[in-house]
Amino acid sequence: YNTEYWFCSVCEIYWADEALTQITNSKNVIKAEATHELEHVAESCYNTEYWFCSVCEIYWADEALTQITNSKNVIKAEATHELEHVAESCYNTEYWFCSVCEIYWADEALTQITNSKNVIKAEASHDLIHVEAVEAGCHYEGNIEYWYCADCLTVWQDEALTQLTNMKNVIIPEVGCEIIHVEAKDPTCSANGNIEYWYCESCEQVWQNEELTQLTNFKRVIIAALGHEFGDDGICTVCGASETQTGDTAMIMVWVAVMALSAVAFVLVSKKRVA
């Protein structure tokens, strides 16, 4: 902005040299073309728009640098802050913060300016909750093991509180169903049939349609066996099975069921005696 000079505040004379042999004036010490290192500061709730040179430390009110001002004049007499009040917690002291000019205050009257570091407590007294790991399922999310504070809502991956994280990072997405498609099957005289259906082995849910919008269950998809229709000769007119054969088969099934029940009863009695 200016050349080197010496100035006497008493006689108000300017010199171009330290030996005071070359008298000059206030106009001559100003450079014709200044090479300012300008910083543009946009208008905010706290200040007007201005341009500032970090070398000569001069403030201007316009980009053309024709209106010189100063640090006091760029500050608004009445600031219109967009304040956020943050209550005291285990993690921070109470403070007020303006999201526009990004200034912190320690009091509601905005007389005590502070900063983001000073509002953090040196030793936080967290109200910790430990959450065990849960595996994700077909229709529900899981999570890794984590600790969080019910007061400041901060989340950590370790009990020592050294690995900071958030609720999104601890969640494990649901795995979704592995769908199995079962074709429709007509019932026979002795065997059940079924309608077409879809099911998941993991969650054991059953649907009637491929879009999985019509929920049902295994009982409802089964079509009961039709049963034999025996003629006078003892032969089924539908499948050709003999009435004697089907009777023997039925007796075998009854015998198997009785033996199974007997075995269960024996185990129960044995357990009772041992106890």
CSV table of C-alpha atoms in Angstrom, one decimal, residues 5-8 11-17 20 22-30:
chain,number,residue,atom,x,y,z
A,5,TYR,CA,8.9,6.5,5.0
A,6,TRP,CA,9.6,8.4,8.3
A,7,PHE,CA,7.0,10.8,9.8
A,8,CYS,CA,7.2,13.3,12.6
A,11,CYS,CA,5.7,18.9,12.6
A,12,GLU,CA,3.9,16.4,10.4
A,13,ILE,CA,6.7,16.2,7.8
A,14,TYR,CA,7.3,13.0,5.8
A,15,TRP,CA,10.8,11.9,4.7
A,16,ALA,CA,11.8,9.2,2.2
A,17,ASP,CA,15.1,8.3,4.0
A,20,LEU,CA,15.9,12.9,6.8
A,22,GLN,CA,14.6,13.6,1.2
A,23,ILE,CA,11.3,15.4,2.2
A,24,THR,CA,8.2,13.9,0.7
A,25,ASN,CA,4.4,13.9,1.5
A,26,SER,CA,1.5,11.7,2.4
A,27,LYS,CA,0.5,11.3,-1.3
A,28,ASN,CA,3.9,10.3,-2.5
A,29,VAL,CA,4.3,7.5,0.0
A,30,ILE,CA,1.2,5.8,-1.3
